[in-house]
Structures are given as structure tokens and as C-alpha cells.
Amino acid sequence: MTGWQPTATLQTLQKRADLLARIRSFFMVQGVMEVDTPVLGECGVTEPNIDTIEVLVCGQLRHLQSSPEYFMKRLLAAGSGPIYSLSKVFRDDEKGSRHNPEFTLLEWYRPGWDEVQLIAEIEQLLAALAPRFSTVRRITYREAFFDATGFDPHSVDLDVLRQLASRACSGDWQQESRSTCLDLLFSFVVEPTLHTGVVIISDYPACQAALARLDQDAEGVTVARRFEVFIDGMEIGNGYFELTDAAEQRQRFDADIELRQRSGKKPRAADQRLLAALDAGLPACAGVALGVDRLLMRLLDIDRIEEVLPFTE
């Protein structure tokens, strides 16, 4: 059989090992404990845009985890204090220059912090990894979207969003939701404008809250306390001032499940153990997940993800 050799050079793999070591060193100095959570779980995420990979284990259906988040929040509810994970995660997603079904995720949580404090720590980590990452531009979702489209994402009419989506990407978007249209426009219209340096975008539309709290911005508009990190136009990370209210989390799970059903996607059950942890008392905290493979791509100015992975199959 041919094609047995690594997809990354040995020099790149050494730099990958160095990156992992530097990340661990950073968190050791910060007093954040590394945790090792299961790769297999009873539940997959309900989020409509993420499909987990199902496997049969001892006759029972299990899911390769798309994030260690649910397990980590159970640890937080148990009193773990600040924690991080460097782990393999899996998504039944497209495979391309920036995507691989199996990838490495750095995820960490800070009890007692909000997203503003966590963003400051992300900036510290990036600056420690590369001097060129020390300059960070912070903007709101509204600012980024308006600069690229001329419309306010929080108030623009849904029909206008659908028209903009149809122009940006071929296809019929007239039945799509507000969140879906915003996702598409952000990917195809806004992200190309974030082509240089580190950009952190905050205050996402309420319809894209995911697991973030809702709050009012300076103009009195309800926004999600969520942020994303981009480096040279590539999304690297996604973080939240975490939702801790179990009742609201149940409602969001139910809404996700209904949307998956309407979209013809495989059903996903809400993670009852996570909900029980929230009922028991998840502390106020902020959390973020950073894609390590993509981070290494930006550090080394590499455009294809397989070139930073030892193997893709």
C-alpha cells in the first residue's frame, strides 16, 4: 500500500510538539489544572450545525465527542476550579483545507470570570506564542457585519437577510432562519474582511447565543455574551460567558432538537447529566475552545490542515 508517510514534515511535527508543550507550560504558570475527559459519550451535542460521529460500543450507541465541554462543566459543578483540556475531538463535518473530522482542541474554563477577563488571558497566551499575535483588534459583531454589508445584524429585516444570503451564495435561502442567514453571510461576506492579524469579535446576535448568556449592550440591544477569535481571517476560537441557568439551558436544548428535526438531521437527546450539573450549581464562569491545528497553521503560515497533522488517515 502506498501513501504511508506522514502528511506533515518532521520539522513541522517538532514545532507541533513545541506548541503543545508551551501551551501546557502557560497554564501551569497560570495555575490551571489539566483534565483528561472521555472521548466517548452517551450524548452528542444538540447544536444543529454540528454532527457528531456515532459508534457502537459493547452493543450501545455512543458519540465521539465534538468538544469536552459537557464533561468539563460537570467537573466545574463538582468544584474543580479553573481547568483546561488538550484533547482530540471529532465532527462529522466537511473535509477540506481547514477541516479534518478529527482535530485537536484546547478548551479552558475560568470560574468567577466573565468573557472580558477571559479575552485578556487569550491575548496573553497568543502573545506568548508569537510576537506578531500581540496586537489584537477587538470589535463587536455589529461593527464587523455593518462594515461588510451596510446593515445592522440585530435590526435588519429577515427578508433582507435572505436576499443578501442569496446574493452571497447561490441557492434558495427564502425559508432559512435568521441565524442560518447570519451564519452564511458572516462566512462568505464578513470573514474575508478579517484577513490580517488577530481579531476578536464579541456581542453576537441573541439568536446565536448557543451556550452563552444573554445581556444588553451599550445601546440596549439584547446580545449574546459570546466571542470568536480570528487570525489572518481564519476562525481559531469560540468562547462564552457561560449560561448557568438549567431551565434556560433545557429550553435551548429543546429549541435545538426541534430545529434539527425540521432540518431533517439525526435526532440528538439533551445531555441529562449536564443539566443535572447545572441544577446542582455550575459556578459563574467563562470558557473558550481554540483549534490547535488551525493555530499552528497560522503560526507557521501554512494553508492546508493536513500539513500540520502527522496523518489524516
CSV table of C-alpha atoms in Angstrom, one decimal:
chain,number,residue,atom,x,y,z
A,1,MET,CA,0.0,0.0,0.0
A,2,THR,CA,1.3,3.5,-0.9
A,3,GLY,CA,0.8,6.7,1.0
A,4,TRP,CA,2.2,5.5,4.3
A,5,GLN,CA,4.3,8.6,5.1
A,6,PRO,CA,3.2,11.5,7.4
A,7,THR,CA,1.3,14.4,5.8
A,8,ALA,CA,3.4,16.9,7.8
A,9,THR,CA,7.1,17.2,7.7
A,10,LEU,CA,9.1,16.1,10.7
A,11,GLN,CA,10.2,19.7,11.3
A,12,THR,CA,6.5,20.7,11.5
A,13,LEU,CA,5.8,17.9,13.9
A,14,GLN,CA,8.6,19.1,16.1
A,15,LYS,CA,7.0,22.6,16.1
A,16,ARG,CA,3.7,21.0,16.9
A,17,ALA,CA,5.2,19.2,19.9
A,18,ASP,CA,6.8,22.5,21.0
A,19,LEU,CA,3.4,24.3,20.7
A,20,LEU,CA,1.7,21.7,22.9
A,21,ALA,CA,4.5,22.0,25.5
A,22,ARG,CA,4.3,25.8,25.5
A,23,ILE,CA,0.5,25.7,26.0
A,24,ARG,CA,0.9,23.3,28.9
A,25,SER,CA,3.6,25.5,30.4
A,26,PHE,CA,1.4,28.6,30.1
A,27,PHE,CA,-1.4,27.0,32.0
A,28,MET,CA,0.9,25.5,34.7
A,29,VAL,CA,2.2,29.0,35.4
A,30,GLN,CA,-1.4,30.3,35.5
A,31,GLY,CA,-2.4,27.6,38.0
A,32,VAL,CA,-5.0,26.0,35.7
A,33,MET,CA,-5.3,22.2,36.1
A,34,GLU,CA,-5.2,20.0,33.0
A,35,VAL,CA,-8.1,17.4,32.9
A,36,ASP,CA,-8.5,14.3,30.7
A,37,THR,CA,-12.2,13.8,29.8
A,38,PRO,CA,-13.7,10.9,27.9
A,39,VAL,CA,-13.6,10.8,24.1
A,40,LEU,CA,-16.8,8.6,24.0
A,41,GLY,CA,-20.0,9.9,25.5
A,42,GLU,CA,-23.6,8.8,25.8
A,43,CYS,CA,-24.8,12.1,24.2
A,44,GLY,CA,-23.7,14.2,21.3
A,45,VAL,CA,-24.4,18.0,21.1
A,46,THR,CA,-27.8,19.1,20.1
A,47,GLU,CA,-26.5,22.1,18.2
A,48,PRO,CA,-28.0,22.0,14.6
A,49,ASN,CA,-24.7,22.9,12.9
A,50,ILE,CA,-22.6,20.2,14.5
A,51,ASP,CA,-23.0,16.5,13.6
A,52,THR,CA,-21.2,14.0,15.9
A,53,ILE,CA,-19.8,10.7,14.8
A,54,GLU,CA,-21.7,7.7,16.1
A,55,VAL,CA,-20.0,4.4,17.1
A,56,LEU,CA,-21.3,1.1,18.5
A,57,VAL,CA,-19.5,0.1,21.7
A,58,CYS,CA,-20.4,-3.1,23.5
A,59,GLY,CA,-23.8,-3.0,21.7
A,60,GLN,CA,-24.6,0.5,22.8
A,61,LEU,CA,-24.6,3.7,20.7
A,62,ARG,CA,-22.1,6.2,21.7
A,63,HIS,CA,-20.8,9.5,20.3
A,64,LEU,CA,-17.2,10.6,19.7
A,65,GLN,CA,-17.2,14.0,21.5
A,66,SER,CA,-17.1,17.2,19.4
A,67,SER,CA,-15.9,19.0,22.5
A,68,PRO,CA,-15.0,18.2,26.1
A,69,GLU,CA,-17.4,21.0,27.2
A,70,TYR,CA,-20.1,18.9,28.8
A,71,PHE,CA,-17.7,16.8,30.8
A,72,MET,CA,-15.7,19.9,31.9
A,73,LYS,CA,-18.8,21.7,33.1
A,74,ARG,CA,-19.7,18.7,35.2
A,75,LEU,CA,-16.2,19.0,36.7
A,76,LEU,CA,-16.7,22.7,37.3
A,77,ALA,CA,-20.0,22.0,39.1
A,78,ALA,CA,-18.2,19.5,41.3
A,79,GLY,CA,-15.8,22.2,42.4
A,80,SER,CA,-12.7,21.6,40.2
A,81,GLY,CA,-11.7,25.3,39.9
A,82,PRO,CA,-10.0,26.5,36.7
A,83,ILE,CA,-9.4,23.7,34.2
A,84,TYR,CA,-8.2,23.1,30.7
A,85,SER,CA,-8.1,20.2,28.2
A,86,LEU,CA,-5.9,19.4,25.3
A,87,SER,CA,-7.8,16.7,23.5
A,88,LYS,CA,-8.8,15.0,20.3
A,89,VAL,CA,-12.4,15.8,19.2
A,90,PHE,CA,-14.5,14.7,16.3
A,91,ARG,CA,-17.1,16.1,14.0
A,92,ASP,CA,-18.8,14.6,11.0
A,93,ASP,CA,-18.1,17.7,9.0
A,94,GLU,CA,-16.6,18.6,5.7
A,95,LYS,CA,-13.0,17.6,5.0
A,96,GLY,CA,-11.0,20.3,3.4
A,97,SER,CA,-8.1,22.7,3.6
A,98,ARG,CA,-9.2,24.0,7.1
A,99,HIS,CA,-11.3,21.0,8.3
A,100,ASN,CA,-10.5,17.5,9.4
A,101,PRO,CA,-13.0,15.2,11.1
A,102,GLU,CA,-10.5,14.5,13.9
A,103,PHE,CA,-8.7,17.5,15.3
A,104,THR,CA,-7.1,18.8,18.5
A,105,LEU,CA,-8.9,21.3,20.7
A,106,LEU,CA,-7.7,23.5,23.6
A,107,GLU,CA,-10.6,24.3,25.9
A,108,TRP,CA,-10.5,26.0,29.2
A,109,TYR,CA,-12.8,27.5,31.8
A,110,ARG,CA,-12.3,30.2,34.4
A,111,PRO,CA,-14.8,30.2,37.4
A,112,GLY,CA,-15.5,33.7,38.6
A,113,TRP,CA,-14.5,35.3,35.3
A,114,ASP,CA,-16.6,36.9,32.6
A,115,GLU,CA,-15.7,36.9,28.9
A,116,VAL,CA,-13.8,40.2,29.1
A,117,GLN,CA,-11.4,38.7,31.6
A,118,LEU,CA,-11.0,35.6,29.5
A,119,ILE,CA,-10.3,37.5,26.3
A,120,ALA,CA,-7.5,39.2,28.2
A,121,GLU,CA,-6.0,35.8,29.0
A,122,ILE,CA,-6.3,34.7,25.4
A,123,GLU,CA,-4.4,37.7,24.4
A,124,GLN,CA,-1.7,36.8,26.9
A,125,LEU,CA,-1.5,33.3,25.5
A,126,LEU,CA,-1.3,34.4,21.9
A,127,ALA,CA,1.4,37.0,22.7
A,128,ALA,CA,3.4,34.3,24.5
A,129,LEU,CA,3.2,32.0,21.4
A,130,ALA,CA,4.2,34.6,18.8
A,131,PRO,CA,5.2,38.3,19.0
A,132,ARG,CA,3.1,39.1,15.9
A,133,PHE,CA,0.0,37.9,17.8
A,134,SER,CA,0.5,40.5,20.5
A,135,THR,CA,-1.5,43.2,18.6
A,136,VAL,CA,-5.2,42.4,18.8
A,137,ARG,CA,-8.2,44.2,17.3
A,138,ARG,CA,-11.4,44.0,19.3
A,139,ILE,CA,-14.7,44.8,17.6
A,140,THR,CA,-18.3,43.9,18.0
A,141,TYR,CA,-20.3,41.6,15.7
A,142,ARG,CA,-22.4,44.7,14.8
A,143,GLU,CA,-19.4,46.6,13.7
A,144,ALA,CA,-17.9,43.8,11.7
A,145,PHE,CA,-21.2,43.0,10.0
A,146,PHE,CA,-22.1,46.6,9.3
A,147,ASP,CA,-18.7,47.4,7.8
A,148,ALA,CA,-19.0,44.4,5.4
A,149,THR,CA,-22.7,44.7,4.5
A,150,GLY,CA,-24.0,48.1,5.4
A,151,PHE,CA,-26.7,46.5,7.6
A,152,ASP,CA,-27.2,46.2,11.4
A,153,PRO,CA,-27.4,42.4,12.1
A,154,HIS,CA,-29.6,43.0,15.2
A,155,SER,CA,-32.3,45.0,13.4
A,156,VAL,CA,-32.2,44.2,9.7
A,157,ASP,CA,-35.4,42.6,8.4
A,158,LEU,CA,-35.2,38.8,7.9
A,159,ASP,CA,-36.3,39.1,4.2
A,160,VAL,CA,-33.4,41.4,3.6
A,161,LEU,CA,-31.0,38.9,5.2
A,162,ARG,CA,-32.4,36.2,2.9
A,163,GLN,CA,-31.8,38.4,-0.1
A,164,LEU,CA,-28.3,39.1,1.0
A,165,ALA,CA,-27.7,35.4,1.5
A,166,SER,CA,-29.0,34.5,-1.9
A,167,ARG,CA,-26.6,37.1,-3.5
A,168,ALA,CA,-23.6,35.8,-1.4
A,169,CYS,CA,-24.2,32.1,-2.1
A,170,SER,CA,-26.2,30.5,-4.9
A,171,GLY,CA,-29.3,28.7,-3.7
A,172,ASP,CA,-32.8,29.4,-2.3
A,173,TRP,CA,-32.5,30.9,1.2
A,174,GLN,CA,-36.0,32.2,1.4
A,175,GLN,CA,-37.1,29.6,4.0
A,176,GLU,CA,-34.0,29.8,6.1
A,177,SER,CA,-33.9,31.2,9.7
A,178,ARG,CA,-32.3,34.4,10.8
A,179,SER,CA,-29.4,32.5,12.5
A,180,THR,CA,-28.7,30.5,9.3
A,181,CYS,CA,-28.6,33.6,7.1
A,182,LEU,CA,-26.3,35.4,9.6
A,183,ASP,CA,-24.0,32.4,9.6
A,184,LEU,CA,-23.8,32.3,5.9
A,185,LEU,CA,-23.3,36.0,5.5
A,186,PHE,CA,-20.6,36.0,8.2
A,187,SER,CA,-18.7,33.2,6.5
A,188,PHE,CA,-18.9,34.5,2.9
A,189,VAL,CA,-19.0,38.3,3.4
A,190,VAL,CA,-17.7,39.3,6.8
A,191,GLU,CA,-14.8,36.8,7.4
A,192,PRO,CA,-13.0,37.8,4.2
A,193,THR,CA,-12.6,41.3,5.6
A,194,LEU,CA,-10.8,39.9,8.7
A,195,HIS,CA,-7.7,39.0,6.6
A,196,THR,CA,-4.9,40.4,8.7
A,197,GLY,CA,-3.8,39.9,12.3
A,198,VAL,CA,-5.7,38.8,15.4
A,199,VAL,CA,-9.3,40.0,15.6
A,200,ILE,CA,-11.7,39.2,18.4
A,201,ILE,CA,-15.4,39.7,17.7
A,202,SER,CA,-17.9,40.0,20.6
A,203,ASP,CA,-21.6,40.6,21.3
A,204,TYR,CA,-23.1,38.1,18.9
A,205,PRO,CA,-26.8,38.3,17.9
A,206,ALA,CA,-29.1,36.8,20.5
A,207,CYS,CA,-30.3,34.1,18.0
A,208,GLN,CA,-26.7,32.8,18.0
A,209,ALA,CA,-26.2,32.6,21.8
A,210,ALA,CA,-25.5,28.8,21.8
A,211,LEU,CA,-24.4,28.2,25.4
A,212,ALA,CA,-23.7,31.9,26.2
A,213,ARG,CA,-25.6,34.2,28.5
A,214,LEU,CA,-27.8,37.0,27.1
A,215,ASP,CA,-27.4,40.6,28.1
A,216,GLN,CA,-28.0,44.1,26.9
A,217,ASP,CA,-25.2,46.0,25.1
A,218,ALA,CA,-24.5,49.7,25.5
A,219,GLU,CA,-27.4,50.6,23.1
A,220,GLY,CA,-29.9,48.4,24.9
A,221,VAL,CA,-30.0,45.6,22.4
A,222,THR,CA,-30.1,42.1,23.7
A,223,VAL,CA,-26.9,40.3,22.6
A,224,ALA,CA,-25.1,37.0,23.4
A,225,ARG,CA,-22.1,37.3,25.5
A,226,ARG,CA,-20.1,35.2,23.1
A,227,PHE,CA,-16.9,35.9,21.2
A,228,GLU,CA,-14.8,34.4,18.4
A,229,VAL,CA,-11.1,34.7,17.7
A,230,PHE,CA,-9.8,35.1,14.2
A,231,ILE,CA,-6.2,35.1,13.0
A,232,ASP,CA,-5.5,36.2,9.4
A,233,GLY,CA,-9.1,35.6,8.5
A,234,MET,CA,-9.3,32.1,9.9
A,235,GLU,CA,-11.6,31.3,12.8
A,236,ILE,CA,-9.4,29.9,15.7
A,237,GLY,CA,-11.7,30.0,18.7
A,238,ASN,CA,-15.2,30.4,20.2
A,239,GLY,CA,-15.9,31.5,23.7
A,240,TYR,CA,-18.7,32.4,26.1
A,241,PHE,CA,-19.7,33.9,29.4
A,242,GLU,CA,-21.3,30.6,30.1
A,243,LEU,CA,-25.0,30.0,30.6
A,244,THR,CA,-25.5,28.6,34.1
A,245,ASP,CA,-29.3,28.5,34.3
A,246,ALA,CA,-30.6,25.0,34.0
A,247,ALA,CA,-34.1,25.9,33.0
A,248,GLU,CA,-32.9,28.2,30.2
A,249,GLN,CA,-30.4,25.5,29.0
A,250,ARG,CA,-33.3,23.0,28.8
A,251,GLN,CA,-35.2,25.4,26.6
A,252,ARG,CA,-32.3,25.9,24.3
A,253,PHE,CA,-31.7,22.2,24.0
A,254,ASP,CA,-35.4,21.8,23.1
A,255,ALA,CA,-35.2,24.5,20.5
A,256,ASP,CA,-32.1,22.9,19.0
A,257,ILE,CA,-33.8,19.5,18.9
A,258,GLU,CA,-36.8,20.9,17.2
A,259,LEU,CA,-34.6,22.7,14.6
A,260,ARG,CA,-32.7,19.5,13.9
A,261,GLN,CA,-36.0,17.7,13.3
A,262,ARG,CA,-37.2,20.4,10.9
A,263,SER,CA,-33.9,20.3,9.1
A,264,GLY,CA,-34.0,16.5,8.6
A,265,LYS,CA,-31.0,15.9,10.8
A,266,LYS,CA,-30.4,13.0,13.1
A,267,PRO,CA,-32.1,13.5,16.4
A,268,ARG,CA,-30.0,14.2,19.4
A,269,ALA,CA,-31.1,13.9,23.1
A,270,ALA,CA,-30.3,16.6,25.7
A,271,ASP,CA,-27.5,15.6,28.0
A,272,GLN,CA,-29.3,15.0,31.2
A,273,ARG,CA,-26.1,14.7,33.3
A,274,LEU,CA,-25.1,18.2,32.1
A,275,LEU,CA,-28.5,19.5,33.1
A,276,ALA,CA,-28.2,17.8,36.5
A,277,ALA,CA,-24.8,19.5,37.0
A,278,LEU,CA,-26.4,22.9,36.2
A,279,ASP,CA,-29.2,22.1,38.6
A,280,ALA,CA,-26.6,21.3,41.3
A,281,GLY,CA,-24.9,24.7,40.6
A,282,LEU,CA,-22.5,25.5,37.8
A,283,PRO,CA,-20.4,28.4,39.0
A,284,ALA,CA,-20.4,31.6,37.0
A,285,CYS,CA,-17.6,31.1,34.5
A,286,ALA,CA,-16.2,32.0,31.1
A,287,GLY,CA,-14.9,29.4,28.7
A,288,VAL,CA,-13.3,29.1,25.3
A,289,ALA,CA,-12.3,26.5,22.8
A,290,LEU,CA,-9.3,27.1,20.4
A,291,GLY,CA,-8.4,24.9,17.5
A,292,VAL,CA,-4.8,23.9,18.0
A,293,ASP,CA,-4.3,22.6,14.4
A,294,ARG,CA,-5.5,25.9,13.0
A,295,LEU,CA,-3.5,27.9,15.5
A,296,LEU,CA,-0.4,26.0,14.3
A,297,MET,CA,-1.3,26.7,10.7
A,298,ARG,CA,-1.3,30.5,11.4
A,299,LEU,CA,1.9,30.3,13.4
A,300,LEU,CA,3.7,28.6,10.5
A,301,ASP,CA,1.8,30.3,7.7
A,302,ILE,CA,0.5,27.0,6.4
A,303,ASP,CA,-2.7,26.9,4.3
A,304,ARG,CA,-3.7,23.2,4.5
A,305,ILE,CA,-4.6,21.5,7.7
A,306,GLU,CA,-3.1,18.1,6.7
A,307,GLU,CA,0.3,19.8,6.6
A,308,VAL,CA,0.3,20.3,10.4
A,309,LEU,CA,-1.1,16.8,11.2
A,310,PRO,CA,1.0,13.6,11.4
A,311,PHE,CA,-1.6,11.7,9.5
A,312,THR,CA,-5.2,12.2,8.3
A,313,GLU,CA,-5.9,8.5,7.9
